[in-house]
Coordinates of C-alpha atoms and ligand atoms in Angstrom, one line a residue:
M1 CA 0.0 0.0 0.0
N2 CA 1.2 3.5 -0.8
G3 CA 1.3 5.5 2.4
T4 CA 1.8 8.9 0.7
C5 CA -1.6 9.1 -1.1
P6 CA -3.5 12.1 0.2
L7 CA -6.8 10.2 0.1
D8 CA -8.2 8.1 2.9
P9 CA -7.7 4.4 2.2
A10 CA -11.1 3.6 3.9
D11 CA -12.8 5.8 1.3
L12 CA -11.0 4.0 -1.5
T13 CA -11.9 0.6 -0.2
R14 CA -15.5 1.5 -0.5
V15 CA -15.0 2.1 -4.2
L16 CA -13.6 -1.4 -4.6
R17 CA -16.7 -3.2 -3.3
P18 CA -19.0 -5.0 -5.9
R19 CA -20.9 -2.4 -7.9
E20 CA -24.1 -2.8 -6.0
E21 CA -22.5 -1.8 -2.8
A22 CA -19.7 0.5 -4.0
E23 CA -19.4 4.2 -3.6
P24 CA -17.7 6.6 -6.0
L25 CA -14.4 8.2 -5.3
P26 CA -14.5 10.8 -2.5
A27 CA -15.1 14.4 -3.6
R28 CA -11.6 15.4 -2.5
A29 CA -10.2 13.3 -5.4
Y30 CA -11.7 15.9 -7.8
L31 CA -11.0 19.1 -5.8
D32 CA -7.8 19.0 -3.8
P33 CA -4.7 20.5 -5.4
A34 CA -2.6 18.1 -3.3
V35 CA -4.3 15.1 -5.0
L36 CA -3.6 16.5 -8.4
D37 CA 0.1 17.1 -7.5
W38 CA 0.2 13.5 -6.3
E39 CA -1.5 12.2 -9.5
R40 CA 0.9 14.2 -11.7
E41 CA 3.8 12.3 -10.1
H42 CA 2.2 8.8 -9.6
F43 CA -0.2 8.6 -12.5
F44 CA 1.2 10.7 -15.3
E45 CA 5.0 10.8 -14.9
S46 CA 5.2 7.1 -13.8
S47 CA 3.1 5.5 -16.5
W48 CA 3.0 5.5 -20.3
V49 CA 1.2 8.7 -21.4
C50 CA 0.1 9.3 -25.0
V51 CA 1.7 12.6 -26.3
G52 CA 0.7 12.6 -29.9
R53 CA 0.9 10.8 -33.2
E54 CA 3.9 9.8 -35.3
E55 CA 2.6 12.1 -37.9
D56 CA 3.2 15.1 -35.6
A57 CA 6.9 14.9 -36.5
P58 CA 7.0 13.3 -40.0
Q59 CA 10.5 14.6 -41.2
P60 CA 14.0 14.6 -39.6
G61 CA 14.3 17.8 -37.6
D62 CA 10.5 18.0 -36.8
V63 CA 9.9 18.6 -33.1
F64 CA 6.9 18.7 -30.9
T65 CA 6.5 19.2 -27.2
A66 CA 4.1 17.7 -24.6
E67 CA 3.4 18.3 -20.9
V68 CA 3.5 15.1 -18.9
G69 CA 2.8 15.6 -15.2
R70 CA 5.2 18.4 -14.1
E71 CA 7.6 17.8 -17.0
S72 CA 7.9 19.1 -20.5
V73 CA 9.0 16.5 -23.0
L74 CA 10.6 17.2 -26.4
L75 CA 9.9 14.7 -29.2
V76 CA 12.4 14.9 -32.0
R77 CA 12.5 13.0 -35.3
G78 CA 16.2 12.1 -35.9
Q79 CA 18.2 12.0 -39.2
D80 CA 17.8 8.2 -38.9
G81 CA 14.0 8.5 -38.9
C82 CA 13.7 7.5 -35.3
L83 CA 11.4 9.6 -33.0
R84 CA 13.2 10.2 -29.7
G85 CA 12.0 11.8 -26.5
F86 CA 14.0 14.1 -24.3
F87 CA 13.4 16.3 -21.3
N88 CA 12.9 19.7 -22.7
V89 CA 15.8 21.3 -20.7
C90 CA 19.2 22.5 -21.6
Q91 CA 22.1 21.0 -19.6
H92 CA 23.8 24.4 -19.2
R93 CA 21.6 26.3 -16.9
G94 CA 18.3 24.5 -17.2
T95 CA 16.5 26.6 -19.7
R96 CA 13.4 25.2 -21.4
L97 CA 14.6 24.6 -24.9
V98 CA 11.4 24.7 -26.9
T99 CA 8.3 26.6 -25.9
D100 CA 6.3 26.1 -29.1
E101 CA 4.0 23.2 -29.4
A102 CA 5.7 22.2 -32.6
C103 CA 8.6 23.5 -34.7
S104 CA 11.3 22.4 -37.1
A105 CA 14.9 22.2 -36.1
P106 CA 17.0 21.7 -39.2
G107 CA 19.8 19.4 -38.1
H108 CA 20.1 20.6 -34.5
I109 CA 18.5 22.2 -31.5
I110 CA 20.0 25.5 -30.3
C111 CA 19.3 26.7 -26.7
P112 CA 17.8 30.2 -26.9
Y113 CA 19.9 31.4 -23.9
H114 CA 23.6 30.8 -24.6
S115 CA 23.4 28.8 -27.8
W116 CA 24.5 25.4 -26.6
T117 CA 23.7 23.2 -29.6
Y118 CA 22.4 19.7 -29.6
G119 CA 22.1 17.1 -32.4
L120 CA 18.7 15.6 -33.2
D121 CA 19.9 12.5 -31.3
G122 CA 20.4 14.7 -28.2
R123 CA 24.2 14.8 -28.1
L124 CA 25.8 18.2 -27.3
L125 CA 27.5 19.3 -30.4
A126 CA 28.7 22.8 -29.5
A127 CA 29.2 24.8 -26.3
Q128 CA 31.2 28.0 -26.6
H129 CA 33.8 29.3 -24.0
M130 CA 33.8 26.2 -21.8
A131 CA 37.6 25.6 -22.0
G132 CA 38.1 26.8 -18.4
A133 CA 35.4 24.5 -17.0
R134 CA 37.5 21.7 -15.4
G135 CA 36.5 18.2 -16.3
F136 CA 33.9 19.5 -18.7
D137 CA 33.5 16.7 -21.3
R138 CA 31.3 17.8 -24.1
A139 CA 31.1 14.3 -25.6
S140 CA 29.5 12.9 -22.4
I141 CA 26.8 15.6 -22.2
G142 CA 23.5 15.5 -23.9
L143 CA 19.7 16.0 -23.5
A144 CA 18.3 13.6 -21.0
P145 CA 16.4 10.9 -22.8
V146 CA 12.8 10.0 -22.0
P147 CA 11.6 6.4 -22.9
T148 CA 9.5 6.8 -26.0
E149 CA 7.5 4.0 -27.8
A150 CA 4.7 3.9 -30.3
L151 CA 1.6 1.9 -30.7
A152 CA -0.7 2.1 -33.8
G153 CA 0.8 5.5 -34.6
W154 CA 0.3 6.9 -31.1
V155 CA 3.4 8.1 -29.3
F156 CA 3.8 7.3 -25.7
V157 CA 6.4 8.5 -23.1
N158 CA 7.2 7.4 -19.6
V159 CA 9.2 10.1 -17.9
T160 CA 10.3 8.1 -14.8
A161 CA 11.3 5.1 -17.0
T162 CA 9.7 2.8 -14.4
A163 CA 6.6 1.6 -16.3
G164 CA 8.4 -1.3 -18.1
P165 CA 7.9 -1.8 -21.9
L166 CA 4.8 -0.2 -23.4
L167 CA 3.4 -3.5 -24.7
E168 CA 3.6 -5.0 -21.2
Y169 CA 2.0 -1.9 -19.7
L170 CA -0.9 -2.1 -22.1
G171 CA -1.7 -5.7 -21.4
N172 CA -4.2 -7.1 -23.9
F173 CA -5.3 -3.7 -25.2
P174 CA -3.3 -3.7 -28.5
A175 CA -5.1 -6.9 -29.7
R176 CA -8.5 -5.2 -29.2
I177 CA -7.8 -2.7 -31.9
D178 CA -5.6 -4.6 -34.4
R179 CA -8.3 -5.0 -37.0
F180 CA -8.8 -1.2 -37.3
G181 CA -5.3 -0.7 -38.8
V182 CA -4.9 2.6 -36.8
E183 CA -1.2 2.9 -37.7
S184 CA -2.1 3.7 -41.3
L185 CA -4.8 6.2 -40.5
R186 CA -4.2 9.9 -41.0
R187 CA -5.4 12.8 -39.0
A188 CA -8.1 14.9 -40.7
G189 CA -9.3 17.1 -37.8
R190 CA -8.2 18.4 -34.4
R191 CA -10.1 20.4 -31.8
E192 CA -8.8 21.6 -28.5
Y193 CA -11.0 22.3 -25.5
V194 CA -10.7 23.5 -21.9
A195 CA -13.4 22.2 -19.6
A196 CA -13.9 23.5 -16.0
A197 CA -14.0 20.0 -14.6
N198 CA -11.6 17.5 -13.0
W199 CA -10.0 15.1 -15.5
K200 CA -11.5 12.1 -13.8
I201 CA -15.0 13.5 -13.9
L202 CA -14.5 13.8 -17.6
S203 CA -13.0 10.3 -17.8
E204 CA -15.9 8.8 -15.9
N205 CA -18.5 10.6 -18.0
Y206 CA -16.9 9.2 -21.2
Q207 CA -17.6 5.6 -20.0
E208 CA -21.3 5.8 -19.2
C209 CA -24.4 6.5 -21.3
Y210 CA -26.8 6.8 -18.4
H211 CA -26.7 10.5 -19.2
C212 CA -27.3 10.1 -22.9
P213 CA -31.1 10.4 -23.1
T214 CA -30.9 13.5 -20.9
I215 CA -28.2 15.5 -22.5
H216 CA -27.4 13.9 -26.0
P217 CA -30.6 13.9 -28.1
E218 CA -28.5 13.7 -31.3
L219 CA -26.3 10.9 -30.1
T220 CA -29.2 8.9 -28.7
R221 CA -30.8 8.9 -32.2
V222 CA -27.8 7.2 -33.7
T223 CA -26.8 4.8 -30.9
P224 CA -29.3 3.3 -28.4
Y225 CA -28.1 4.4 -25.0
R226 CA -28.7 1.0 -23.4
S227 CA -26.5 -0.9 -25.9
G228 CA -23.3 -0.3 -23.9
G229 CA -22.2 -2.0 -20.8
R230 CA -20.7 -5.0 -22.5
D231 CA -17.2 -4.5 -21.2
E232 CA -14.5 -6.5 -22.9
E233 CA -12.2 -8.5 -20.7
S234 CA -9.4 -6.2 -19.8
L235 CA -6.0 -7.5 -18.7
G236 CA -4.4 -4.0 -18.4
P237 CA -5.0 -0.4 -17.4
W238 CA -8.0 0.0 -19.7
V239 CA -11.8 -0.3 -19.7
G240 CA -14.4 -0.3 -22.5
G241 CA -16.4 -2.1 -25.1
P242 CA -18.9 -1.7 -27.9
M243 CA -22.2 0.2 -28.4
D244 CA -24.5 -0.5 -31.3
L245 CA -25.4 1.9 -34.0
A246 CA -29.2 2.3 -34.5
E247 CA -30.9 0.5 -37.4
G248 CA -29.9 2.1 -40.7
C249 CA -26.9 4.0 -39.3
N250 CA -23.3 3.4 -40.4
T251 CA -21.5 6.2 -38.6
M252 CA -21.7 8.6 -35.8
S253 CA -22.9 12.0 -37.2
I254 CA -26.0 14.0 -37.0
S255 CA -27.6 11.9 -39.8
G256 CA -25.9 8.7 -38.7
V257 CA -25.3 7.9 -42.4
T258 CA -22.2 8.3 -44.5
E259 CA -21.1 7.3 -48.0
R260 CA -17.5 6.9 -46.8
D261 CA -16.4 3.2 -47.0
P262 CA -15.7 1.4 -43.7
I263 CA -12.1 1.2 -42.6
P264 CA -10.5 -1.4 -45.0
G265 CA -10.7 -4.9 -43.8
L266 CA -13.1 -4.2 -41.0
P267 CA -15.2 -7.3 -40.3
E268 CA -18.9 -7.0 -41.1
E269 CA -19.9 -7.1 -37.4
D270 CA -17.8 -4.0 -36.7
R271 CA -19.6 -2.0 -39.3
S272 CA -22.6 -1.3 -37.1
R273 CA -20.8 -0.7 -33.8
V274 CA -18.7 1.8 -32.1
F275 CA -16.0 0.9 -29.5
Y276 CA -15.2 3.2 -26.6
Y277 CA -11.9 2.5 -24.7
S278 CA -10.3 4.5 -21.9
L279 CA -6.6 3.8 -21.6
L280 CA -5.3 5.1 -18.3
P281 CA -4.2 7.7 -17.6
N282 CA -5.0 10.0 -20.5
L283 CA -6.2 8.5 -23.8
W284 CA -9.8 7.7 -24.8
I285 CA -10.2 6.0 -28.1
S286 CA -13.5 5.6 -30.0
L287 CA -13.4 3.3 -33.1
H288 CA -16.2 4.0 -35.6
P289 CA -16.8 2.0 -38.7
D290 CA -15.2 4.7 -40.9
Y291 CA -13.0 6.7 -38.6
V292 CA -11.2 6.6 -35.3
M293 CA -11.4 9.4 -32.8
T294 CA -9.3 10.2 -29.7
H295 CA -9.6 12.4 -26.7
S296 CA -6.4 13.0 -24.8
V297 CA -6.7 14.8 -21.5
C298 CA -4.3 16.8 -19.6
P299 CA -5.2 18.2 -16.1
L300 CA -4.4 21.9 -15.8
E301 CA -5.9 22.4 -12.3
P302 CA -8.1 20.3 -10.1
G303 CA -11.1 21.8 -11.7
R304 CA -9.7 22.5 -15.2
T305 CA -8.7 20.1 -17.9
R306 CA -7.4 20.5 -21.5
I307 CA -8.9 18.0 -23.9
V308 CA -7.5 17.5 -27.4
C309 CA -9.7 15.6 -29.9
E310 CA -8.4 14.2 -33.1
W311 CA -10.2 12.4 -36.0
L312 CA -8.3 9.8 -38.0
F313 CA -9.4 8.4 -41.4
P314 CA -7.8 6.0 -43.9
E315 CA -5.2 7.8 -46.0
P316 CA -6.9 7.2 -49.4
V317 CA -10.1 8.7 -47.9
V318 CA -8.3 11.8 -46.7
T319 CA -6.5 12.4 -50.0
A320 CA -9.6 11.7 -52.2
A321 CA -11.1 14.7 -54.0
G322 CA -14.0 16.2 -52.1
F323 CA -13.2 14.5 -48.8
D324 CA -14.9 16.4 -45.9
P325 CA -14.7 15.1 -42.3
G326 CA -17.0 17.9 -41.1
D327 CA -19.9 15.6 -40.3
A328 CA -17.8 13.6 -37.8
I329 CA -16.1 16.6 -36.4
E330 CA -19.2 18.7 -35.9
F331 CA -21.2 15.9 -34.4
W332 CA -18.6 15.1 -31.8
D333 CA -17.9 18.8 -31.2
L334 CA -21.6 19.2 -30.3
V335 CA -21.6 16.1 -28.1
N336 CA -18.3 17.2 -26.4
G337 CA -19.9 20.5 -25.5
Q338 CA -22.9 18.8 -24.0
D339 CA -20.6 16.6 -22.0
W340 CA -18.3 19.4 -20.8
R341 CA -21.2 21.4 -19.6
A342 CA -22.6 18.4 -17.6
C343 CA -19.2 17.7 -16.1
E344 CA -18.7 21.4 -15.2
R345 CA -22.0 21.2 -13.2
V346 CA -20.7 18.1 -11.4
Q347 CA -17.5 20.0 -10.5
L348 CA -19.6 22.9 -9.1
G349 CA -21.7 20.6 -6.9
I350 CA -19.5 17.7 -5.9
G351 CA -17.8 19.6 -3.0
S352 CA -21.0 20.7 -1.4
R353 CA -21.5 19.6 2.2
G354 CA -25.0 18.9 1.0
F355 CA -23.8 16.0 -1.2
S356 CA -23.8 12.6 0.4
G357 CA -21.4 10.8 -2.0
G358 CA -23.5 9.0 -4.7
R359 CA -24.0 5.4 -5.8
F360 CA -23.6 3.6 -9.2
S361 CA -26.7 2.9 -11.3
D362 CA -27.3 -0.3 -13.2
L363 CA -25.9 1.5 -16.3
E364 CA -22.7 2.6 -14.7
G365 CA -20.9 -0.7 -14.4
T366 CA -18.1 0.5 -16.6
I367 CA -17.4 3.7 -14.6
H368 CA -17.5 1.6 -11.5
T369 CA -14.7 -0.4 -13.0
L370 CA -12.9 2.8 -13.9
A371 CA -13.4 4.3 -10.5
A372 CA -12.1 1.1 -8.9
L373 CA -9.1 1.3 -11.2
F374 CA -8.4 4.8 -9.9
A375 CA -9.0 3.7 -6.3
R376 CA -6.6 0.8 -6.7
S377 CA -4.1 3.1 -8.4
Y378 CA -4.2 5.5 -5.4
L379 CA -3.6 2.6 -3.1
E380 CA -0.7 1.2 -5.1
G381 CA 0.9 4.6 -6.0
R382 CA 0.8 3.8 -9.7
I383 CA -1.7 3.1 -12.5
A384 CA -3.2 -0.3 -11.8
S385 CA -4.6 -2.9 -14.1
V386 CA -8.1 -4.4 -14.1
P387 CA -7.0 -7.8 -12.9
E388 CA -5.6 -6.2 -9.8
I389 CA -9.0 -4.7 -8.9
R390 CA -10.7 -8.0 -9.7
L391 CA -8.5 -9.6 -7.1
T392 CA -9.5 -7.0 -4.6
R393 CA -13.1 -7.2 -5.3
E394 CA -13.0 -11.0 -5.1
G395 CA -11.7 -10.6 -1.6
E396 CA -14.5 -8.2 -0.8
A397 CA -17.0 -10.5 -2.5
E398 CA -16.0 -13.6 -0.6
K399 CA -16.9 -11.7 2.5
A400 CA -20.2 -10.5 0.9
G401 CA -20.8 -14.0 -0.5
R402 CA -21.9 -12.9 -3.9
W403 CA -19.0 -12.4 -6.2
P404 CA -18.9 -12.1 -9.2
A405 CA -22.5 -11.1 -9.8
S406 CA -21.8 -7.5 -10.8
V407 CA -19.0 -7.6 -13.4
Ligands
FES1 S1 21.0 27.6 -20.5 FE1 21.1 26.7 -22.5 S2 22.9 27.4 -23.3 FE2 22.8 28.4 -21.4
FE2_2 FE1 -21.8 12.1 -23.0

């Protein structure tokens, strides 16, 4: 058990009960700056966090930056074609090297303070007027590397280098999306949002459709709100599963209908479903018959979160004459806004002394699993996996004599 977590273990244990008896995370988890500081260190810096797509830096010298926990990370495409991650800090006096979200560094990265110059592989190539610095060995100095790996075109970093190989971290998740060929998809849209809600309130909202009939009339027309809840077996830090499209619909848009072909090779049964996955800590992936969409979340404050949405389509679709992803983008932009407003209301109310803590409805099994993943992660001091919460709940259920009725 991790003794430094600022949440009360007794509150977390109540989340880990079978869903029928469980309680949500305590309100402090969504409100307290000390909790967010702790999460930045233990959830974001210590795990594999998605920072973008390979196509964000297609050419040698292309650079993009990402905030991960309390760190800024620099992703640099080398002359050898390899994408490398580095801490975004100069080894001379600690200057942040790149402040833009993306830029091009033709051949080298020059510190904007005293012009120490680094190669695209991170080695220090030039440092003027250092002859008098005893023991200064330019050849042994370079940008500090950050473990960087890719899955299906998404780039992940682990700034503490303690999360093990990415594929081990993800468990059985990669096999769940293989057939969508996400690596070959290209981005055709990007929207950035800031919502006045905690990142976990937004994450939990993403994994339930109990709210859909109330706030999403357009979404409810193209996907029956009760068609979710069929969670796939997770052996990793992820939750999710499919929802069905309504009769006659073949995509998620206002009309629910598109003339775009499904993603090449997609089996027939996947052409009338949408899959929603949450990969802890920060990536939500929705796989539609004809496109893949992601939300990536970055906490700014306990009650403020940046969300970046991207829409990916097959490359031949993107480059075809007349291609217009507007139906997919505008639809999700509308739904996002409905979700952010709902989550902002939760943020406003959840700290009230008049709120007694809540329970999980019959349509909130997935967010119970997600909340239990968070609870287990607080207790362990690192992002946990679903099998670990199952073990916990089995212990609870033995006492209650009814496991595994609820999952
Ligand atoms: S701080 Fe970078 S060169 Fe001085
Ligand atoms: Fe929603």
